[in-house]
Coordinates of C-alpha atoms in Angstrom, one line a residue:
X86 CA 137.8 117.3 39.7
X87 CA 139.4 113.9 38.5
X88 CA 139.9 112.4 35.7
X89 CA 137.0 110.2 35.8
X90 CA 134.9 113.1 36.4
X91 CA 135.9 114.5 33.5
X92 CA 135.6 111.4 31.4
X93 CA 132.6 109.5 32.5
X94 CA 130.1 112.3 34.4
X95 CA 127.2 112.3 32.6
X96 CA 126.3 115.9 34.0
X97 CA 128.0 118.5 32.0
X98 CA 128.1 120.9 35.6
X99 CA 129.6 117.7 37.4
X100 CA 132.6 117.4 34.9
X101 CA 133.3 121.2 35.3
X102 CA 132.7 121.4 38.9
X103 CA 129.5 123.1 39.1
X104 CA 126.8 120.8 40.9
X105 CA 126.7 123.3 44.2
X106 CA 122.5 123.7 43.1
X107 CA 121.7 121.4 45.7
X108 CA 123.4 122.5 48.3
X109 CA 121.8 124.5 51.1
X110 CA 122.8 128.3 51.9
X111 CA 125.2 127.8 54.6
X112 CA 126.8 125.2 52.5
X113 CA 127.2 127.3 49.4
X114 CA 128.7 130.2 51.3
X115 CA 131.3 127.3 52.5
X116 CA 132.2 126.7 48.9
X117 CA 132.3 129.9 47.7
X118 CA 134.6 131.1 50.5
X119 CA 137.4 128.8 49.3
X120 CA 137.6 131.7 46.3
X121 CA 139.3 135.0 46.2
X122 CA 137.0 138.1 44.7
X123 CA 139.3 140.2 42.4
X124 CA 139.0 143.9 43.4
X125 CA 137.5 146.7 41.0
X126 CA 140.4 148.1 40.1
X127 CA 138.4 150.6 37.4
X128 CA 135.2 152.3 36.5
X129 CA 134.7 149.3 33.8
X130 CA 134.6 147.1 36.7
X131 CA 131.7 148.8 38.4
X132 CA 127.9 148.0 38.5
X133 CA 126.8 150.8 35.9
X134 CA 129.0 149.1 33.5
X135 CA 127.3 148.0 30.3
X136 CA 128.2 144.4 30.9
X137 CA 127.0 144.5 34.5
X138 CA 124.5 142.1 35.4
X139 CA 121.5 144.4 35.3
X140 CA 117.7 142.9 34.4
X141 CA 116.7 144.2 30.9
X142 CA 113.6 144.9 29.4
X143 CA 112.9 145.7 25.3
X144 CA 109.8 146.9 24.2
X145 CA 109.1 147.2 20.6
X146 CA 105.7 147.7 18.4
X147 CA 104.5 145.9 14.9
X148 CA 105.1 149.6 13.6
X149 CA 108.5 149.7 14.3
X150 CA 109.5 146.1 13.3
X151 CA 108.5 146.5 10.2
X152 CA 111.5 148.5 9.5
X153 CA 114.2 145.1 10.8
X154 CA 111.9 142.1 9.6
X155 CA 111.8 140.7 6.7
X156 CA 113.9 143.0 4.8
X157 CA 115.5 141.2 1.9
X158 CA 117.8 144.3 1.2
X159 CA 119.4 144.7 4.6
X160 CA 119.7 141.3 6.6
X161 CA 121.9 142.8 8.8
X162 CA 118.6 144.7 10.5
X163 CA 117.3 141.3 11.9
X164 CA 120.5 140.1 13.3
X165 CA 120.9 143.7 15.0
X166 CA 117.5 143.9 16.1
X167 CA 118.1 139.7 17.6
X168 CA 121.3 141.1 19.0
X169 CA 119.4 143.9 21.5
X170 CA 117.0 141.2 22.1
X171 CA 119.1 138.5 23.0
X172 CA 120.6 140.7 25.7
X173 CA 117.6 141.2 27.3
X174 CA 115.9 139.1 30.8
X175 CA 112.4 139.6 28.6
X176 CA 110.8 141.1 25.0
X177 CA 107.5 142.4 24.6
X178 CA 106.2 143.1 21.1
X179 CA 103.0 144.9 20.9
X180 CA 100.6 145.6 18.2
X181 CA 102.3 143.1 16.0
X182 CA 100.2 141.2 12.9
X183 CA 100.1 137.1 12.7
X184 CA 103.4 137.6 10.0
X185 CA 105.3 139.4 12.5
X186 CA 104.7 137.2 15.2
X187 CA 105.9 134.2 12.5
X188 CA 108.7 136.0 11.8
X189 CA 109.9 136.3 15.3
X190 CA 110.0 133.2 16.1
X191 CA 112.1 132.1 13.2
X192 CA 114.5 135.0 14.2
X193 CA 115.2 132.8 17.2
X194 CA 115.3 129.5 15.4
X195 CA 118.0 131.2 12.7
X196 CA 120.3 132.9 15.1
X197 CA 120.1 130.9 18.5
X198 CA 123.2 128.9 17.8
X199 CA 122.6 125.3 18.7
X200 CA 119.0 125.6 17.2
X201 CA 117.0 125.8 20.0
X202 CA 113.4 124.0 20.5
X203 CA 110.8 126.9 20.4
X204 CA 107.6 127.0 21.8
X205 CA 104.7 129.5 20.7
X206 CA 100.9 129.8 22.8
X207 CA 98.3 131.6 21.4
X208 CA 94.4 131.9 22.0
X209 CA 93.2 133.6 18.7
X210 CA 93.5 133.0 14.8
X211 CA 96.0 136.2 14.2
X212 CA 98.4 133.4 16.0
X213 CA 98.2 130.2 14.1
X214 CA 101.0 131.6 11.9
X215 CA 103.5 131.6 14.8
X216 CA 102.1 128.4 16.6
X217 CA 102.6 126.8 13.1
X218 CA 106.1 128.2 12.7
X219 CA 107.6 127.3 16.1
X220 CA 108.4 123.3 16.7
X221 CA 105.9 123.3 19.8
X222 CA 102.8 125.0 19.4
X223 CA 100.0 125.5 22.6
X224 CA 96.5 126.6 21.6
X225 CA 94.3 128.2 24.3
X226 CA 90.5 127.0 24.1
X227 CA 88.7 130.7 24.9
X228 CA 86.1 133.7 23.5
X229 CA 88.4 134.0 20.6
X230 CA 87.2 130.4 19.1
X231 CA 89.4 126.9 18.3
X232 CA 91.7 128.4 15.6
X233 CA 94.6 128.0 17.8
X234 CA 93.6 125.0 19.3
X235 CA 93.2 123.0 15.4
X236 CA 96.7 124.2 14.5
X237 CA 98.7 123.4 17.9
X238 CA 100.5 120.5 19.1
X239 CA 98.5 120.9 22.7
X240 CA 96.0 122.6 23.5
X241 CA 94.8 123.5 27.6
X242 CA 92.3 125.4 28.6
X243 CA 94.1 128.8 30.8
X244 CA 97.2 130.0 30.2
X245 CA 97.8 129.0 34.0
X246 CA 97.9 125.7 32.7
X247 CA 101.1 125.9 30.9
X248 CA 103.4 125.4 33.8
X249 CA 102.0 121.9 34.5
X250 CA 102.3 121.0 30.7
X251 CA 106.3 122.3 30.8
X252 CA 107.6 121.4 33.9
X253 CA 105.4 118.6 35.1
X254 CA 103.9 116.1 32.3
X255 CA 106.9 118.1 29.5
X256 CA 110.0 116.7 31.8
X257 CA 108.0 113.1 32.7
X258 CA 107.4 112.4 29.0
X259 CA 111.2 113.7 27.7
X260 CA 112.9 111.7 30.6
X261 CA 110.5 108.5 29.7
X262 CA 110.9 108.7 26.0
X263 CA 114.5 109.4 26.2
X264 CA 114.3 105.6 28.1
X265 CA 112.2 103.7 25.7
X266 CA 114.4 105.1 23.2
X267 CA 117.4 103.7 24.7
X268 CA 115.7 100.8 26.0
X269 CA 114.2 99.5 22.3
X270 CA 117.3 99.9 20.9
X271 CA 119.2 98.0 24.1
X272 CA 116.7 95.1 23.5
X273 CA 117.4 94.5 19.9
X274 CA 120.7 95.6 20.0
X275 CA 121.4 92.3 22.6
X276 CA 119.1 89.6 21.0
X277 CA 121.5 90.7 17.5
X278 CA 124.7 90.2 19.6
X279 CA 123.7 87.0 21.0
X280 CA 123.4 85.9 17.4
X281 CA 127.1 87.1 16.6
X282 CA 128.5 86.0 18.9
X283 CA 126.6 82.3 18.2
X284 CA 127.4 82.3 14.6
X285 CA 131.0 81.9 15.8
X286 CA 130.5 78.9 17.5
X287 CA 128.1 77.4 14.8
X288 CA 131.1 78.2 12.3
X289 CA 129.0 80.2 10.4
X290 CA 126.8 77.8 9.1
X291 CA 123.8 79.8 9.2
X292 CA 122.0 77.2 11.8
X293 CA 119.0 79.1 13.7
X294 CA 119.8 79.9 17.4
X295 CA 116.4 80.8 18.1
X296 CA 112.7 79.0 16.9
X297 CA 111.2 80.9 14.5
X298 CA 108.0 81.6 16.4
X299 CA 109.8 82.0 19.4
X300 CA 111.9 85.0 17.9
X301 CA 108.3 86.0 16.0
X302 CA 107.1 86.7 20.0
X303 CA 110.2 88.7 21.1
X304 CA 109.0 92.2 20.8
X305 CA 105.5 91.1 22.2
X306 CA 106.8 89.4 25.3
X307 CA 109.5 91.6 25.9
X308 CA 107.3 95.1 24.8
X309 CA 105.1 95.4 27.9
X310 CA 107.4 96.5 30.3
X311 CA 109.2 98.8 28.2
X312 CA 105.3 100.6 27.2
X313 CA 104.1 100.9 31.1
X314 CA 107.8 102.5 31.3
X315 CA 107.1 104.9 28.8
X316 CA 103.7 105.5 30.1
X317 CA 103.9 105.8 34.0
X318 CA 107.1 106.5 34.9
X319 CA 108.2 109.4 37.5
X320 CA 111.5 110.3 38.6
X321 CA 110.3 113.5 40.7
X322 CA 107.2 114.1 42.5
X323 CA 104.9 117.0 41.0
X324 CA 104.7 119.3 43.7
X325 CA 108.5 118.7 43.9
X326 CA 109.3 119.5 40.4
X327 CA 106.8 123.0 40.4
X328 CA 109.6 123.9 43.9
X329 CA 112.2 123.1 41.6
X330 CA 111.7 124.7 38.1
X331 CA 115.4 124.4 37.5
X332 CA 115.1 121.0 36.9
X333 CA 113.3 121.4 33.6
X334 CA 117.0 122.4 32.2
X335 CA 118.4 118.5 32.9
X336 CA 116.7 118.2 29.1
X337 CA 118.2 121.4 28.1
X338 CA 121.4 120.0 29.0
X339 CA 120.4 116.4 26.9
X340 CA 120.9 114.7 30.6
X341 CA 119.0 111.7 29.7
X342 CA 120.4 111.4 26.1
X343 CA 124.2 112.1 26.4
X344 CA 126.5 110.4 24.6
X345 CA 127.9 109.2 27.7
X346 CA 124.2 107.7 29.0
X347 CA 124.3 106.4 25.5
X348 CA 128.1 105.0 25.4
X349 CA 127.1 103.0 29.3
X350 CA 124.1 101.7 27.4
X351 CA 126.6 99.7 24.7
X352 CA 128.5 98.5 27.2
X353 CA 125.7 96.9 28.9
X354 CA 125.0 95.2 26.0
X355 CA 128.4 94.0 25.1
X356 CA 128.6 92.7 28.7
X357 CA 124.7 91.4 28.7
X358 CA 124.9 89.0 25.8
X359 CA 128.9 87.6 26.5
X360 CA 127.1 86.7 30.0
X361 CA 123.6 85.7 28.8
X362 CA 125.5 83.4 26.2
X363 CA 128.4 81.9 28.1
X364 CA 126.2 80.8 30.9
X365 CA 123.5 79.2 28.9
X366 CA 126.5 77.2 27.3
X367 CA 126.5 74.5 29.7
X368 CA 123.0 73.3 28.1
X369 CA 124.5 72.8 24.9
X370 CA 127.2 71.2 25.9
X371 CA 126.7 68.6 28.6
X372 CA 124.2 66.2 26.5
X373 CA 122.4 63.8 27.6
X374 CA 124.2 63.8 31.1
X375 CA 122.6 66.5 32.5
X376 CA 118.8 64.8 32.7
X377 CA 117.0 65.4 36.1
X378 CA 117.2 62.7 38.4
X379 CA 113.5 63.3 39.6
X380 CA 112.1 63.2 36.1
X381 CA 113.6 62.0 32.8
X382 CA 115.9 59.2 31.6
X383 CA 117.9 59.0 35.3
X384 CA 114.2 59.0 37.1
X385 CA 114.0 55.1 35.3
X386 CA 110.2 55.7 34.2
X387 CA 110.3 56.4 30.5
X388 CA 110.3 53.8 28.1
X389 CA 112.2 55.2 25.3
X390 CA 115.6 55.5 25.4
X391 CA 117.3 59.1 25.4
X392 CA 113.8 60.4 26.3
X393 CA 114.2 63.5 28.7
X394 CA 117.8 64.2 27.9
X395 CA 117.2 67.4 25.6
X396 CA 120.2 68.8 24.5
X397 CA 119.2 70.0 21.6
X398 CA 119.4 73.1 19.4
X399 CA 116.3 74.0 20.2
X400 CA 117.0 73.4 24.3
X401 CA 119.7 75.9 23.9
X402 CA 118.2 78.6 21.9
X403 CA 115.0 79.1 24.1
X404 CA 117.2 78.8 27.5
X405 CA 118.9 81.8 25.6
X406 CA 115.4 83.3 25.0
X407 CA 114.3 82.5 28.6
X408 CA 117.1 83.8 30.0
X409 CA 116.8 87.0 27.8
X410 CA 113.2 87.5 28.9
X411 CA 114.7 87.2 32.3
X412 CA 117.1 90.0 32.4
X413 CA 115.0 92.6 30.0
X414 CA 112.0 92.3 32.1
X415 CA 114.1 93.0 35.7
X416 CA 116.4 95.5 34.2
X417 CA 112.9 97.6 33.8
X418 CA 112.5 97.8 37.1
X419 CA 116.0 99.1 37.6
X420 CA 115.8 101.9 35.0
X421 CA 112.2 102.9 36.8
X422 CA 112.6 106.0 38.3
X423 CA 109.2 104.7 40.6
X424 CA 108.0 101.6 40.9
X425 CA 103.9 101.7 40.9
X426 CA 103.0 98.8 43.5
X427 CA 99.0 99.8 43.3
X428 CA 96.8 98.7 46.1
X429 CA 95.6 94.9 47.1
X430 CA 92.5 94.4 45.9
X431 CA 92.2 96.6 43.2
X432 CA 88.6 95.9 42.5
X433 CA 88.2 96.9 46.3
X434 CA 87.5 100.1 44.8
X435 CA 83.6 99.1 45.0
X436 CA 83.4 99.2 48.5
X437 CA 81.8 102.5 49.8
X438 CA 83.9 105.2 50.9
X439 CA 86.8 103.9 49.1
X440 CA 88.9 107.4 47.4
X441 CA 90.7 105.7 44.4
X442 CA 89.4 104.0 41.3
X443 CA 90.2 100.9 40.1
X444 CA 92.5 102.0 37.5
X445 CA 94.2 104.4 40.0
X446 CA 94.7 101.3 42.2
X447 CA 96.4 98.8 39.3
X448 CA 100.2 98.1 39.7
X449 CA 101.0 98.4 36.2
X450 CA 104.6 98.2 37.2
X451 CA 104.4 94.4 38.2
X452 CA 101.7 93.6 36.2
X453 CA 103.6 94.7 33.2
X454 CA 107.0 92.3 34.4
X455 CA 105.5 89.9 36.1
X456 CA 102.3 89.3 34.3
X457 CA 102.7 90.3 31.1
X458 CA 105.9 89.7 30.2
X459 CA 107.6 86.6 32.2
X460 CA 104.4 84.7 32.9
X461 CA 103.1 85.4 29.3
X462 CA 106.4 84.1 28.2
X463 CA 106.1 80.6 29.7
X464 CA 102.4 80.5 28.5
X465 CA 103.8 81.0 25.2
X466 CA 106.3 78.3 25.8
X467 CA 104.0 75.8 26.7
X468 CA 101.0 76.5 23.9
X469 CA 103.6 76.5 21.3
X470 CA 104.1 72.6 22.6
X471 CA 100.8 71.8 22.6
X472 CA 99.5 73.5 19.5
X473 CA 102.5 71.6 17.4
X474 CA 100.9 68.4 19.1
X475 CA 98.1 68.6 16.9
X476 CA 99.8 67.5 13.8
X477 CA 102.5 68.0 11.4
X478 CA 103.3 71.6 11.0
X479 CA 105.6 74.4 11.5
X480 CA 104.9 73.8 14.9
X481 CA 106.0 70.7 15.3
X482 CA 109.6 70.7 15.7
X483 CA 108.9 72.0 19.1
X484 CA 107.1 69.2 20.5
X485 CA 108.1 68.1 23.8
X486 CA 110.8 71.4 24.0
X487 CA 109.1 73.1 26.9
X488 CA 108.5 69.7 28.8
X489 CA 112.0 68.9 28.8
X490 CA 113.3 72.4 29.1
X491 CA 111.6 73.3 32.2
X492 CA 110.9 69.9 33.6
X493 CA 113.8 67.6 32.9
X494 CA 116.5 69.6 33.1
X495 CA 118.2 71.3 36.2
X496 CA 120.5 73.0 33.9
X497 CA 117.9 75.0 32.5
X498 CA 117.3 77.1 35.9
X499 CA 120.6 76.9 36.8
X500 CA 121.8 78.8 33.9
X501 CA 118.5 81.0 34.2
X502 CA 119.3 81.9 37.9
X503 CA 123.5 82.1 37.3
X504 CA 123.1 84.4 34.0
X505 CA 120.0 86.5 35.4
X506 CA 121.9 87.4 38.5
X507 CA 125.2 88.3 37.2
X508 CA 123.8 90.1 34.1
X509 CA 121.4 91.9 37.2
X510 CA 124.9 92.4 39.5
X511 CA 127.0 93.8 36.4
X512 CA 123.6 96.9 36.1
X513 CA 122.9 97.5 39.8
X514 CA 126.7 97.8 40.7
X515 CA 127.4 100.0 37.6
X516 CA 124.8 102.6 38.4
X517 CA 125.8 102.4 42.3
X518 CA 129.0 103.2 41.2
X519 CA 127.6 106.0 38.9
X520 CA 125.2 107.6 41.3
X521 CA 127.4 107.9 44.7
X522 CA 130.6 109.4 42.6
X523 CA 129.2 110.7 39.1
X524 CA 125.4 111.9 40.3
X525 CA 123.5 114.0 37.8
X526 CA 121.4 116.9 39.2
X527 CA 118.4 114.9 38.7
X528 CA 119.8 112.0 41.3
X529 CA 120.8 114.1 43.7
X530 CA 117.3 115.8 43.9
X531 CA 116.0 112.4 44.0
X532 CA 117.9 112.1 47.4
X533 CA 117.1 115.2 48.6
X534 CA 113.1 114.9 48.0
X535 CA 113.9 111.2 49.7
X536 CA 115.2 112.8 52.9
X537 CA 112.5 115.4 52.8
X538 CA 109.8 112.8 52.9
X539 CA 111.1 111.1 55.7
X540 CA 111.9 113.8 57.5
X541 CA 108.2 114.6 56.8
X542 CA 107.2 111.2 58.1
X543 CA 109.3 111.2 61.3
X544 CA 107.7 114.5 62.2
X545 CA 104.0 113.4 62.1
X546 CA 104.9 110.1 63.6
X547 CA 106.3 112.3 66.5
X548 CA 103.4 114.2 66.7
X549 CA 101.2 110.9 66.8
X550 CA 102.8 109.3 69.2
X551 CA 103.1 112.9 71.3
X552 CA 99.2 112.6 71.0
X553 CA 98.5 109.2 71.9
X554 CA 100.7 109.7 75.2
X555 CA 98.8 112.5 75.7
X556 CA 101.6 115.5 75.6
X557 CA 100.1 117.3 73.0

């Protein structure tokens, strides 16, 4: 282990030299060899010892925990009767009334040191006290009626069920909130240093970088991606994730939301709105000189003087704002842990025999960057212009703003190419960087299911081809 291992892993079993999970049988036997087995020198060293690592079982009825729970005049009872439990692979209570089964599971929540999330499932009414004292509760729908069900968090139908809802559709929706989280405050956390770091250079006068209605859209133009994120993304297949129950424990370990993940995500914005700002500051400051010799004042055509030059306040802030749009909407696609491309047509879901829908066949990944958010963004632009055409309003100081911003100045995509790719380089290399010498357990499965598939896929295009040549 280095230094920077130590430092900036963001897995807790990388910076202590533990990621051997994904390594294959032969390989781990490798490892392990490099390490010397102590011998047992005594009986307390043998397997019958008390600390051996022997599979326990504790059985215990409503009759006899009676005696431990709740007993205001010896609390030492329950932390006894949570220390025999605690060493135990499993605990079965039996005959037990809805107030024992409460109390249970705020025995765990009081002595589990950090408090841990608990989860209770029940079926009947006798368990709506526990499902109501745990911080996840799962009602089965069955015979015993919807009791359960009206006092859960989630409710499913068998009992079967609850492996998909924990380590399928649990882990997809912790890992994607855990990204909108950090992506919402990302977004607003850069649009508010782009306005520090502008008050400098508008000596603190209190001018507006940004229009008004312009900022008023931010959340709105910038939101869509960041909701299909939250609502579609997949870092793990399912059938890969139901071979692989281990990685349920990469949000035990708070993989997603370490202060690490978190401290990468401030530096992104630090770097993010020094390059989003710097590079934009060439609209500002060239004037006039920078008109487009195809249209504009240097093109000979217009009649009014100065027309077409646009260096205004206004052609500053919304390259800003165009720019900003830029780099939010691509840097969803990099923190996508699968891109959904969909199918072309997706209304050629009508034709006869086709297997998918037309919702299953929607790229809601592009449609949510492309569509929604960068093409909205420059309808915006332009029905901003032409609504403050209609007369004198708070609309009108943005007259003739997109026209010259987008049509009579080169500038504009210059800086919107220049900033967008080096805010874009500054992302992709960090996280290159990160995931070939820091990898969390959850990209080096991603690796492995990779070089599964295509194994997969070589095999069966083998077998094709074998088939068409007539072999097999």
């Amino acid at each position: 282990r280095t230094l920077l291992e130590k430092m900036f892993a963001v897995d807790r079993d990388v910076r202590k030299g533990k990621l051997v999970k994904h390594l294959t049988k032969q390989k781990k036997e490798e490892y392990y060899s490099s390490f010397k087995i102590l011998p047992q020198n005594s009986e307390k060293d043998g397997p019958d010892h008390i600390d051996a690592e022997i599979d326990r079982g504790f059985v215990i009825e409503g009759s006899a925990l009676a005696h431990f729970l709740d007993r205001e005049d010896e609390p030492l009872l329950e932390e006894l009767l949570f220390c025999v439990a605690s060493n135990c692979e499993s605990v079965i209570a039996c005959r037990v009334s809805p107030k024992q089964k409460a109390l249970l599971v705020k025995l765990a929540k009081h002595f589990v040191q950090p408090t841990p999330v608990t989860l209770a499932i029940g079926d009947g009414a006798n368990d709506v006290g526990m499902i109501q004292e745990a911080q996840v509760g799962v009602g089965i729908s069955g015979l015993e009626g919807q009791q359960a069900v009206n006092s859960s968090d989630f409710a499913i139908a068998q009992f079967r069920y609850l492996q998909d809802l924990l380590l399928t559709h649990g882990r997809w929706n912790f890992m994607r909130l855990s990204k909108v989280v950090l992506f919402s405050f990302y977004k607003n956390a850069v649009l508010a240093a782009l306005l520090m770091i502008y008050s400098r250079a508008a000596l603190y006068s209190g001018i507006p970088l940004f229009d008004q209605w312009a900022l008023s859209a931010f959340n709105f133009v910038c939101g869509w991606p960041i909701i299909f994120l939250g609502m579609f993304d997949r870092d793990l297949s399912r059938v890969y994730v139901r071979d692989h129950p281990h990685l349920y424990a990469a949000g035990i370990n708070n993989e997603y939301m370490a202060m690490r993940t978190t401290v990468r995500w401030i530096i992104l914005v630090v770097v993010h709105a020094n390059l989003i700002y710097f590079f934009c500051a060439s609209s500002l400051s060239g004037g006039g000189v920078q008109s487009s010799a195809f249209k504009g004042q240097m093109h000979g055509t217009d009649d009014d003087v100065g027309d077409g030059d646009g260096g205004g306040i206004k052609i500053f802030g919304t390259t800003i704002f165009l720019v900003l749009n830029w780099v939010l909407a691509l840097k969803v696609l990099f923190e996508c842990g699968a891109i959904i491309h969909g199918r072309w047509l997706p209304f050629k879901c009508c034709v006869k025999n086709a297997a998918e829908g037309f919702w299953s066949r929607t790229a809601y990944t592009w449609h949510g960057v492309i569509v929604l958010s960068i093409a909205f963004n420059f309808f915006f632009l332009y029905t901003y212009q032409l609504i403050g055409e209609d007369g004198a309003s708070s609309f009108s100081s943005f007259v003739h703003v997109t026209y010259h911003l987008l049509h009579t100045r080169v500038t504009t995509w210059l800086a919107v190419l220049l900033a967008t790719t080096a805010a874009t380089m500054t992302d992709v290399i960090g996280k290159v960087f990160s995931n070939m010498f820091y990898p969390t357990q959850t990209q080096v499965h991603k690796e492995v299911e990779i070089l599964k598939h295509k194994k997969k896929n070589t095999e069966e295009r083998t077998v094709f081809d074998l088939g068409e040549s007539g072999v097999v």
